[in-house]
Short mmCIF file of C-alpha atoms in Angstrom, two decimals:
data_model
loop_
_atom_site.label_atom_id
_atom_site.label_comp_id
_atom_site.label_asym_id
_atom_site.label_seq_id
_atom_site.Cartn_x
_atom_site.Cartn_y
_atom_site.Cartn_z
CA MET A 42 20.24 -20.90 -17.26
CA SER A 43 17.17 -20.41 -17.02
CA ALA A 44 15.12 -17.30 -17.99
CA ALA A 45 14.68 -16.93 -14.26
CA ALA A 46 18.11 -17.60 -13.03
CA ALA A 47 19.37 -15.25 -15.75
CA ALA A 48 17.27 -12.33 -14.78
CA ALA A 49 18.45 -12.94 -11.07
CA ALA A 50 21.97 -12.63 -12.22
CA ALA A 51 21.19 -9.68 -14.30
CA ALA A 52 19.53 -7.87 -11.49
CA VAL A 53 22.26 -8.57 -9.28
CA SER A 54 24.81 -7.13 -11.65
CA VAL A 55 22.82 -3.80 -11.56
CA ARG A 56 22.36 -3.84 -7.50
CA PRO A 57 21.76 -0.32 -6.40
CA PRO A 58 24.98 1.05 -4.17
CA ALA A 59 24.14 0.62 -0.49
CA GLY A 60 21.76 2.51 1.82
CA PHE A 61 19.98 3.43 -1.53
CA ALA A 62 16.41 3.27 -0.16
CA VAL A 63 14.71 2.49 3.21
CA ILE A 64 11.22 0.95 3.00
CA GLY A 65 9.04 1.21 6.16
CA ILE A 66 7.23 -1.78 6.61
CA ILE A 67 3.60 -0.49 8.03
CA GLY A 68 1.24 -2.99 10.33
CA PRO A 69 1.06 -4.46 13.51
CA ASP A 70 3.61 -5.48 16.11
CA ASN A 71 3.66 -9.06 15.30
CA ALA A 72 7.07 -10.75 15.85
CA LYS A 73 6.09 -14.07 13.54
CA LEU A 74 5.35 -12.22 10.52
CA ARG A 75 8.70 -10.24 10.94
CA SER A 76 10.61 -13.44 11.23
CA SER A 77 8.82 -14.54 7.91
CA LEU A 78 9.16 -11.09 6.00
CA ARG A 79 12.96 -11.34 6.76
CA GLY A 80 12.75 -13.63 3.75
CA TRP A 81 13.11 -10.87 1.24
CA THR A 82 14.09 -8.01 3.58
CA GLU A 83 17.49 -9.50 4.07
CA ALA A 84 17.61 -10.55 0.49
CA VAL A 85 17.48 -6.76 -0.36
CA SER A 86 19.94 -5.95 1.98
CA PRO A 87 22.28 -3.62 1.96
CA ALA A 88 21.17 -1.64 -1.13
CA VAL A 89 17.41 -1.36 0.54
CA LEU A 90 17.15 -1.25 4.39
CA ALA A 91 14.11 -2.46 4.94
CA ARG A 92 12.96 -1.36 8.87
CA PHE A 93 9.63 -2.53 10.68
CA ALA A 94 7.82 0.60 11.49
CA ILE A 95 6.11 -0.18 15.18
CA SER A 96 3.84 1.96 17.00
CA LEU A 97 5.47 2.70 20.52
CA ARG A 98 1.95 2.45 22.01
CA ASP A 99 1.72 -1.09 20.56
CA ARG A 100 4.77 -2.14 21.88
CA ALA A 101 3.64 -0.84 25.67
CA SER A 102 0.48 -2.34 25.70
CA ALA A 103 1.90 -5.83 24.63
CA GLN A 104 4.41 -5.39 27.68
CA TRP A 105 7.07 -7.80 25.51
CA PRO A 106 10.56 -8.50 27.47
CA ALA A 107 13.24 -5.83 26.59
CA GLN A 108 15.19 -8.82 25.23
CA VAL A 109 13.28 -9.06 22.48
CA THR A 110 13.90 -5.77 21.08
CA ALA A 111 17.88 -6.95 21.12
CA ALA A 112 17.01 -9.75 19.37
CA GLU A 113 15.31 -7.70 16.31
CA PRO A 114 17.46 -4.60 15.64
CA ASP A 115 15.43 -3.78 11.93
CA ILE A 116 12.68 -2.18 14.22
CA ASP A 117 11.86 1.65 14.27
CA PHE A 118 9.70 2.51 17.33
CA LEU A 119 7.55 5.38 16.13
CA ASP A 120 5.62 7.99 18.41
CA CYS A 121 1.82 7.62 16.65
CA LEU A 122 -1.49 5.95 17.32
CA GLY A 123 -1.34 2.18 17.84
CA GLN A 124 -3.38 -0.75 16.85
CA ARG A 125 -6.12 -0.04 19.68
CA SER A 126 -7.08 3.17 17.94
CA GLY A 127 -8.35 1.15 15.43
CA ALA A 128 -8.15 0.45 11.78
CA GLY A 129 -9.74 3.92 10.63
CA VAL A 130 -6.73 5.99 11.83
CA VAL A 131 -4.02 3.77 12.40
CA ILE A 132 -2.37 3.70 8.81
CA ILE A 133 -2.42 7.25 8.08
CA SER A 134 -0.97 7.79 11.81
CA LEU A 135 2.13 5.09 11.10
CA PHE A 136 2.66 6.35 7.56
CA ASP A 137 2.70 10.08 8.89
CA ALA A 138 5.52 9.39 11.58
CA TRP A 139 7.41 6.78 9.40
CA LEU A 140 8.03 9.57 6.54
CA ARG A 141 9.03 12.13 9.24
CA HIS A 142 11.27 9.44 11.09
CA ALA A 143 12.95 8.54 7.83
CA VAL A 144 13.53 11.91 6.50
CA ALA A 145 15.53 12.41 9.69
CA ARG A 146 17.35 9.57 10.59
CA TYR A 147 18.04 7.87 7.43
CA PRO A 148 19.59 11.31 5.52
CA HIS A 149 21.39 9.44 2.92
CA ALA A 150 18.93 7.37 1.36
CA THR A 151 18.01 8.50 -1.86
CA PHE A 152 14.18 6.83 -1.80
CA VAL A 153 12.00 6.79 1.51
CA GLY A 154 9.36 3.79 0.89
CA ARG A 155 6.23 2.08 2.38
CA ALA A 156 5.34 -1.14 1.94
CA ASP A 157 2.40 -3.58 3.61
CA SER A 158 2.97 -5.95 6.02
CA ASP A 159 1.07 -8.60 3.75
CA ALA A 160 3.11 -7.34 0.70
CA VAL A 161 5.86 -9.64 -0.66
CA PRO A 162 7.95 -8.25 -3.43
CA SER A 163 10.44 -10.06 -5.81
CA PRO A 164 13.45 -9.14 -4.28
CA SER A 165 15.81 -9.51 -7.55
CA TRP A 166 13.03 -7.22 -9.58
CA LEU A 167 12.93 -4.52 -6.29
CA LEU A 168 16.79 -4.18 -6.77
CA ALA A 169 16.59 -3.91 -10.60
CA MET A 170 13.86 -1.66 -10.55
CA LEU A 171 15.89 0.86 -8.07
CA ALA A 172 19.24 0.64 -10.25
CA ALA A 173 17.74 1.30 -13.29
CA GLU A 174 15.77 4.82 -11.68
CA SER A 175 19.14 5.42 -10.32
CA GLU A 176 20.46 4.95 -13.85
CA ARG A 177 17.68 7.23 -15.20
CA GLN A 178 18.38 9.94 -12.66
CA ALA A 179 21.88 10.21 -13.09
CA GLN A 180 21.06 10.94 -16.96
CA HIS A 181 18.70 13.64 -16.03
CA GLY A 182 19.79 15.79 -13.51
CA GLY A 183 21.59 13.89 -11.28
CA VAL A 184 20.65 11.02 -8.54
CA GLY A 185 18.65 12.26 -5.42
CA GLU A 186 17.74 15.71 -6.98
CA GLN A 187 14.47 15.24 -8.36
CA HIS A 188 10.75 14.95 -6.98
CA VAL A 189 10.00 11.00 -7.77
CA TYR A 190 6.69 9.52 -7.07
CA ALA A 191 6.65 5.78 -7.53
CA GLY A 192 3.79 3.07 -7.24
CA SER A 193 0.93 1.41 -8.81
CA MET A 194 -0.88 4.58 -10.26
CA GLN A 195 -4.47 4.92 -9.59
CA TRP A 196 -7.04 8.01 -9.81
CA TYR A 197 -9.46 9.24 -6.77
CA HIS A 198 -11.25 12.52 -5.64
CA TRP A 199 -10.99 13.59 -2.37
CA ASP A 200 -13.36 15.33 0.13
CA GLU A 201 -11.10 18.16 1.82
CA LEU A 202 -13.74 18.04 4.82
CA ALA A 203 -14.73 14.84 5.46
CA PHE A 204 -11.10 13.24 4.33
CA ARG A 205 -12.89 10.76 2.64
CA PRO A 206 -12.31 9.72 -1.44
CA TRP A 207 -14.84 9.23 -4.14
CA GLY A 208 -14.71 8.03 -7.75
CA TRP A 209 -11.83 5.49 -8.12
CA GLY A 210 -10.75 4.72 -11.45
CA MET A 211 -7.32 3.61 -13.08
CA GLY A 212 -7.34 6.75 -15.18
CA PRO A 213 -8.70 10.13 -14.76
CA HIS A 214 -12.32 10.17 -16.74
CA GLY A 215 -13.45 6.65 -15.42
CA ALA A 216 -12.58 8.21 -11.83
CA HIS A 217 -14.51 11.27 -12.57
CA ARG A 218 -17.47 9.47 -14.06
CA ARG A 219 -17.66 7.07 -10.96
CA ALA A 220 -17.41 9.99 -8.95
CA VAL A 221 -20.33 11.81 -10.45
CA HIS A 222 -22.28 8.80 -9.86
CA GLU A 223 -21.54 8.62 -6.45
CA ASN A 224 -21.65 12.12 -5.23
CA PRO A 225 -23.50 13.75 -7.99
CA LYS A 226 -24.25 16.80 -5.50
CA HIS A 227 -20.28 17.49 -5.53
CA CYS A 228 -18.57 15.76 -7.99
CA THR A 229 -19.29 18.27 -10.94
CA ALA A 230 -17.53 19.91 -13.75
CA GLU A 231 -16.39 22.68 -11.59
CA PRO A 232 -13.75 21.70 -8.53
CA SER A 233 -15.01 21.73 -4.93
CA PRO A 234 -13.53 20.99 -1.78
CA ARG A 235 -16.24 17.84 -1.08
CA CYS A 236 -14.82 16.58 -4.49
CA ALA A 237 -11.28 17.51 -5.17
CA GLY A 238 -9.83 16.03 -8.17
CA PRO A 239 -9.57 13.66 -10.09
CA PHE A 240 -5.66 13.01 -9.39
CA PRO A 241 -3.44 10.08 -9.54
CA PHE A 242 -2.04 8.53 -6.06
CA ALA A 243 0.41 5.33 -5.94
CA ALA A 244 -1.84 2.63 -4.25
CA GLY A 245 -1.18 -0.80 -3.05
CA PRO A 246 1.57 -2.51 -1.20
CA LEU A 247 4.62 -0.85 -2.04
CA LEU A 248 5.19 2.41 -2.99
CA MET A 249 8.65 5.01 -2.79
CA LEU A 250 9.28 8.84 -2.66
CA SER A 251 12.54 10.53 -3.39
CA LYS A 252 14.11 12.09 -0.57
CA PRO A 253 13.55 15.56 -1.94
CA LEU A 254 9.61 14.54 -2.26
CA ALA A 255 9.69 12.92 1.38
CA ARG A 256 11.24 16.27 2.36
CA TRP A 257 8.54 18.28 0.69
CA TYR A 258 6.05 16.52 2.68
CA THR A 259 7.54 16.58 6.29
CA ARG A 260 8.26 20.44 5.65
CA SER A 261 4.62 21.57 4.35
CA ALA A 262 3.02 23.17 7.38
CA ALA A 263 -0.22 22.36 5.46
CA VAL A 264 0.45 18.52 5.15
CA ALA A 265 0.86 18.49 9.14
CA LYS A 266 -2.14 20.54 9.68
CA ALA A 267 -4.56 18.26 7.45
CA VAL A 268 -3.45 15.00 8.96
CA SER A 269 -4.28 16.54 12.56
CA ALA A 270 -7.54 17.24 11.34
CA ALA A 271 -8.32 14.11 9.38
CA LEU A 272 -7.74 12.36 12.78
CA ASP A 273 -9.48 14.90 14.67
CA SER A 274 -12.59 14.29 12.62
CA ARG A 275 -12.31 10.29 13.27
CA LEU A 276 -12.51 10.99 17.37
CA ASN A 277 -15.55 9.31 18.84
CA ARG A 278 -17.13 12.17 20.80
CA THR A 279 -20.37 10.63 21.94
CA ARG A 280 -20.55 10.13 25.91
CA GLY A 281 -20.58 6.85 27.11
CA HIS A 282 -20.62 5.15 30.28
CA GLY A 283 -18.60 6.72 33.02
CA ASP A 284 -17.87 10.21 30.97
CA ASP A 285 -19.03 13.34 33.18
CA THR A 286 -22.75 14.24 32.08
CA ASP A 287 -22.68 17.95 30.51
CA GLY A 288 -26.58 18.21 29.33
CA GLY A 289 -26.15 15.15 27.02
CA LYS A 290 -24.16 17.04 24.55
CA ASP A 291 -21.02 15.18 22.67
CA LEU A 292 -17.57 15.99 24.23
CA SER A 293 -15.33 18.71 23.40
CA LEU A 294 -12.78 18.40 20.98
CA ALA A 295 -10.10 18.81 23.86
CA GLU A 296 -12.23 16.27 25.96
CA ALA A 297 -12.68 13.66 22.77
CA ARG A 298 -8.51 14.14 22.25
CA ALA A 299 -7.70 13.15 25.66
CA ARG A 300 -10.45 10.19 26.21
CA GLY A 301 -8.40 8.92 22.50
CA HIS A 302 -11.66 6.74 21.26
CA PHE A 303 -12.11 6.99 17.47
CA LEU A 304 -14.71 5.65 15.49
CA PRO A 305 -15.00 1.78 14.74
CA LEU A 306 -15.15 0.88 10.90
CA SER A 307 -18.94 -0.62 10.14
CA GLU A 308 -16.77 -2.51 7.50
CA PRO A 309 -12.98 -3.46 6.38
CA GLY A 310 -13.61 -0.89 3.62
CA ASP A 311 -15.68 1.67 5.36
CA LEU A 312 -14.85 4.65 3.02
CA ASP A 313 -16.88 7.37 5.64
CA VAL A 314 -14.49 6.32 8.80
CA ARG A 315 -10.91 4.94 7.48
CA ILE A 316 -8.50 7.43 6.25
CA PHE A 317 -6.54 6.16 3.54
CA ASP A 318 -3.28 7.30 3.58
CA ASP A 319 -2.44 6.73 -0.14
CA VAL A 320 -5.33 8.56 -1.42
CA PHE A 321 -4.40 11.66 1.03
CA LEU A 322 -0.70 11.25 -0.18
CA GLY A 323 -1.55 11.71 -3.59
CA HIS A 324 -4.12 14.57 -3.22
CA ALA A 325 -1.54 16.36 -0.86
CA PHE A 326 1.54 16.68 -3.98
CA CYS A 327 -1.48 17.59 -6.00
CA VAL A 328 -2.91 20.05 -4.26
CA GLY A 329 -0.08 21.63 -1.75
CA ASP A 330 0.24 24.04 0.40
CA GLY A 331 -1.71 26.29 -1.96
CA GLY A 332 -4.88 24.13 -2.47
CA GLY A 333 -7.31 22.75 -0.01
CA VAL A 334 -5.01 19.92 1.52
CA GLY A 335 -6.26 21.42 5.12
CA GLY A 336 -9.81 21.96 3.95
CA HIS A 337 -9.76 25.20 2.94
CA SER A 338 -10.41 25.65 -0.67
CA ALA A 339 -9.56 23.79 -4.01
CA GLY A 340 -7.75 26.28 -5.55
CA GLY A 341 -5.30 23.72 -6.54
CA VAL A 342 -2.27 26.20 -6.68
CA GLY A 343 0.25 24.69 -4.67
CA GLY A 344 1.51 21.43 -4.76
CA VAL A 345 4.86 20.03 -6.47
CA SER A 346 6.33 21.23 -9.36
CA ASN A 347 8.48 18.82 -11.76
CA LEU A 348 7.40 15.71 -10.11
CA THR A 349 8.07 12.38 -12.11
CA ILE A 350 5.87 9.68 -11.64
CA LEU A 351 7.17 6.19 -12.17
CA ALA A 352 3.86 4.19 -12.51
CA LEU A 353 4.28 0.44 -11.96
CA PRO A 354 2.33 -1.34 -14.69
CA PRO A 355 -0.95 -3.13 -13.97
CA GLY A 356 -0.54 -6.96 -13.18
CA LEU A 357 2.70 -6.79 -11.52
CA ILE A 358 0.90 -6.83 -8.10
CA GLU A 359 -1.58 -9.31 -7.86
CA ASP A 360 -3.72 -10.16 -4.41
CA PHE A 361 -3.89 -13.73 -3.56
CA PRO A 362 -6.40 -15.41 -0.77
CA CYS A 363 -3.40 -15.89 1.78
CA GLY A 364 -5.42 -15.18 5.01
CA GLY A 365 -7.48 -18.13 5.48
CA GLY A 366 -6.92 -21.71 4.74
CA LYS A 367 -3.97 -23.30 3.33
CA SER A 368 -5.78 -24.53 0.39
CA GLY A 369 -7.37 -21.53 -0.76
CA CYS A 370 -3.81 -19.54 -0.62
CA GLN A 371 -1.94 -22.45 -2.55
CA SER A 372 -4.72 -22.60 -5.13
CA GLY A 373 -4.34 -18.92 -5.74
CA LEU A 374 -0.40 -19.08 -6.38
CA ARG A 375 -1.29 -21.89 -8.77
CA ARG A 376 -2.76 -19.62 -10.92
CA PHE A 377 0.01 -18.23 -12.70
CA ASN A 378 2.78 -20.16 -14.33
CA TRP A 379 5.83 -18.54 -12.53
CA THR A 380 8.48 -19.42 -14.91
CA VAL A 381 6.80 -17.45 -17.87
CA SER A 382 7.71 -13.55 -18.25
CA GLY A 383 4.69 -11.53 -16.96
CA ALA A 384 4.19 -13.17 -13.64
CA PRO A 385 3.11 -11.10 -10.74
CA LEU A 386 6.27 -9.45 -9.02
CA ILE A 387 4.62 -7.94 -5.83
CA ALA A 388 2.40 -10.78 -3.90
CA HIS A 389 -0.25 -8.99 -1.83
CA HIS A 390 -3.16 -10.20 0.81
CA ILE A 391 -0.39 -12.71 2.28
CA ARG A 392 -1.59 -12.27 5.75
CA LYS A 393 -0.29 -15.40 7.59
CA PRO A 394 3.35 -15.97 8.15
CA GLU A 395 3.58 -19.42 7.18
CA TYR A 396 2.25 -18.41 3.66
CA VAL A 397 4.94 -15.74 3.11
CA PRO A 398 7.88 -18.59 2.09
CA GLN A 399 5.52 -20.00 -0.29
CA ALA A 400 4.84 -16.45 -2.04
CA LEU A 401 8.62 -15.68 -1.95
CA ALA A 402 9.65 -18.75 -3.46
CA GLN A 403 7.20 -18.54 -6.49
CA LEU A 404 8.17 -14.67 -6.87
CA ARG A 405 11.91 -15.73 -6.98
CA ARG A 406 11.08 -17.99 -9.99
CA ALA A 407 9.33 -15.50 -12.00
CA PRO A 408 11.42 -14.00 -15.04
CA PHE A 409 11.54 -10.32 -15.94
CA ALA A 410 12.97 -7.37 -17.89
CA ILE A 411 15.41 -4.92 -16.79
CA PRO A 412 12.79 -2.44 -15.81
CA HIS A 413 14.39 0.41 -17.31
CA ALA A 414 11.95 3.51 -17.68
CA ALA A 415 10.09 2.62 -21.18
CA GLU A 416 8.57 6.02 -21.81
CA CYS A 417 8.35 9.28 -20.13
CA ARG A 418 6.14 11.92 -21.82
CA PRO A 419 4.38 14.93 -20.39
CA PHE A 420 1.65 14.40 -17.75
CA SER A 421 -1.55 15.38 -19.62
CA PRO A 422 -4.53 13.05 -20.27
CA ALA A 423 -5.26 13.22 -23.99
CA HIS A 424 -9.55 13.36 -23.54
CA THR A 425 -11.31 16.45 -21.88
CA PRO A 426 -14.63 15.14 -20.04
CA ALA A 427 -12.85 15.00 -17.06
CA PRO A 428 -12.20 18.43 -15.11
CA ARG A 429 -8.20 19.36 -15.33
CA PRO A 430 -6.63 17.71 -12.35
CA TYR A 431 -4.99 20.24 -9.97
CA CYS A 432 -1.54 18.81 -10.85
CA LEU A 433 -1.79 19.98 -14.49
CA ARG A 434 -2.47 23.61 -13.53
CA GLU A 435 -0.02 26.31 -14.99
CA GLY A 436 3.76 26.30 -14.00
CA ARG A 437 3.14 22.49 -12.84
CA SER A 438 5.81 20.80 -14.93
CA TRP A 439 4.79 16.57 -14.51
CA GLN A 440 5.84 13.96 -16.20
CA TRP A 441 4.44 10.39 -16.41
CA CYS A 442 7.08 7.56 -16.72
CA THR A 443 6.05 3.88 -17.26
CA LEU A 444 7.53 0.34 -16.87
CA PRO A 445 7.82 -2.55 -19.19
CA PHE A 446 5.82 -5.31 -18.09
CA LYS A 447 3.54 -7.37 -19.79
CA PRO A 448 1.22 -9.37 -17.38
CA ALA A 449 0.85 -13.02 -18.00
CA PRO A 450 -3.05 -14.17 -17.80
CA PRO A 451 -3.66 -16.68 -15.14
CA MET A 452 -3.69 -20.05 -16.03
CA LYS A 453 -6.96 -21.94 -16.45
CA GLN A 454 -7.53 -24.61 -14.20
CA PRO A 455 -8.67 -27.68 -15.63
CA PRO A 456 -12.73 -28.46 -14.38
CA ARG A 457 -13.01 -31.12 -11.52
CA LYS A 458 -14.18 -34.41 -12.58
CA PRO A 459 -17.58 -35.48 -10.89
CA LEU A 460 -16.88 -38.32 -8.36
CA LYS A 461 -18.86 -41.01 -10.07
CA PRO A 462 -20.90 -43.35 -7.42
CA LYS A 463 -19.42 -46.54 -7.24
CA PRO A 464 -21.66 -49.41 -8.09
CA LYS A 465 -23.36 -51.44 -5.19
CA GLY A 466 -21.57 -54.39 -3.86
CA THR A 467 -18.27 -53.27 -4.91
CA ALA A 468 -17.23 -51.50 -1.70
CA LYS A 469 -14.27 -52.82 -0.10
CA PRO A 470 -15.17 -54.84 3.21
CA THR A 471 -14.51 -53.85 6.36
CA PHE A 472 -13.28 -56.04 9.20
CA TRP A 473 -16.93 -56.56 10.70
CA ASP A 474 -17.92 -58.03 7.34
CA ILE A 475 -15.03 -60.30 7.19
CA PHE A 476 -15.77 -60.83 10.79
CA ARG A 477 -19.67 -61.83 10.09
CA GLY A 478 -18.26 -63.83 7.39
CA LEU A 479 -16.38 -66.35 9.62
CA CYS A 480 -18.90 -66.61 12.23
#
């Protein structure tokens, strides 16, 4: 039996119970993409219930026939902003609506997750990781009773008034140095509502919250107020053609809400307009009800206590150029030897439906160790150049758990040999050359 087959067999043997987790796949209303993604969503069922979180506004604008819904029972429709509202606000609106919906509709799930619609995880690894986490919880206080925050952990600061991040990094000290460089006015040693942090957040294509943590989010009045304020901050309040004039003044907040036009992105990564839901979530967990999540202060006296961070290791998630041409996607996937330990286990940026089966086929070949939490330690950065994160204030018992994973480096592609020009007279004769010779 190959290493990949052995890993898959081991993962099946430690499959978590049915309905252990529910994952909402966040993205546009695209039937072809959903069909291709069912290659992995059906493979993790019934332990993981994967649902496609679709905005009712997207479905209403598409005017699809009623029979399409009957043929896709894995869709959950949400009352939130749709794709027409723009990339700046649609994701946080979808994610916030999904969390509130999932906590109410799936009360028996131990984990509530969120995945990008361009992400493809290894089904065997996902099941093994959740089963191992279930075992860890059983040994430390009971399954489903703990605050667990799982994902690819990175660090940022948050402007609580403008709802935008500053100073990304893989650790608190690098994030702080970068924040000071980007925003020297506010990102100083003293906490400021214009640069709150640094704090960890689960980034990337897949993150998971234990049910108690997801329930805390849905019950926080400060979080709900912050989401509303963030969306209001992105409303386009400039009067346009057809708006009632009022001395050239901008629209009032009520008028802008009624019109429902939001600011467009200047580029895909526009930090001033796009509200990043994953950074917003990490900030909410650190600051919570007593801090500045609603843009009031940076006291940092609230937030979640007794939180366990389950950090997915770097290298486990890999971005691939599968949003363009076929050759670029295939070349990207061939960068790794998928039969050796350390190959990626979550493929990201698989944006075209026809490339999802190719990525999934490679992920199924990737072997892995059963991902038990290898090390859990109190959450306390060892150095002091960065300000103490809100998450480490007195009375906040956080721990950081890591999973075993040693990423394999991408394979070196052999250099292409330059094409040698053929000597004159060696070209294959054409039909007309032969015809002229006969004449």
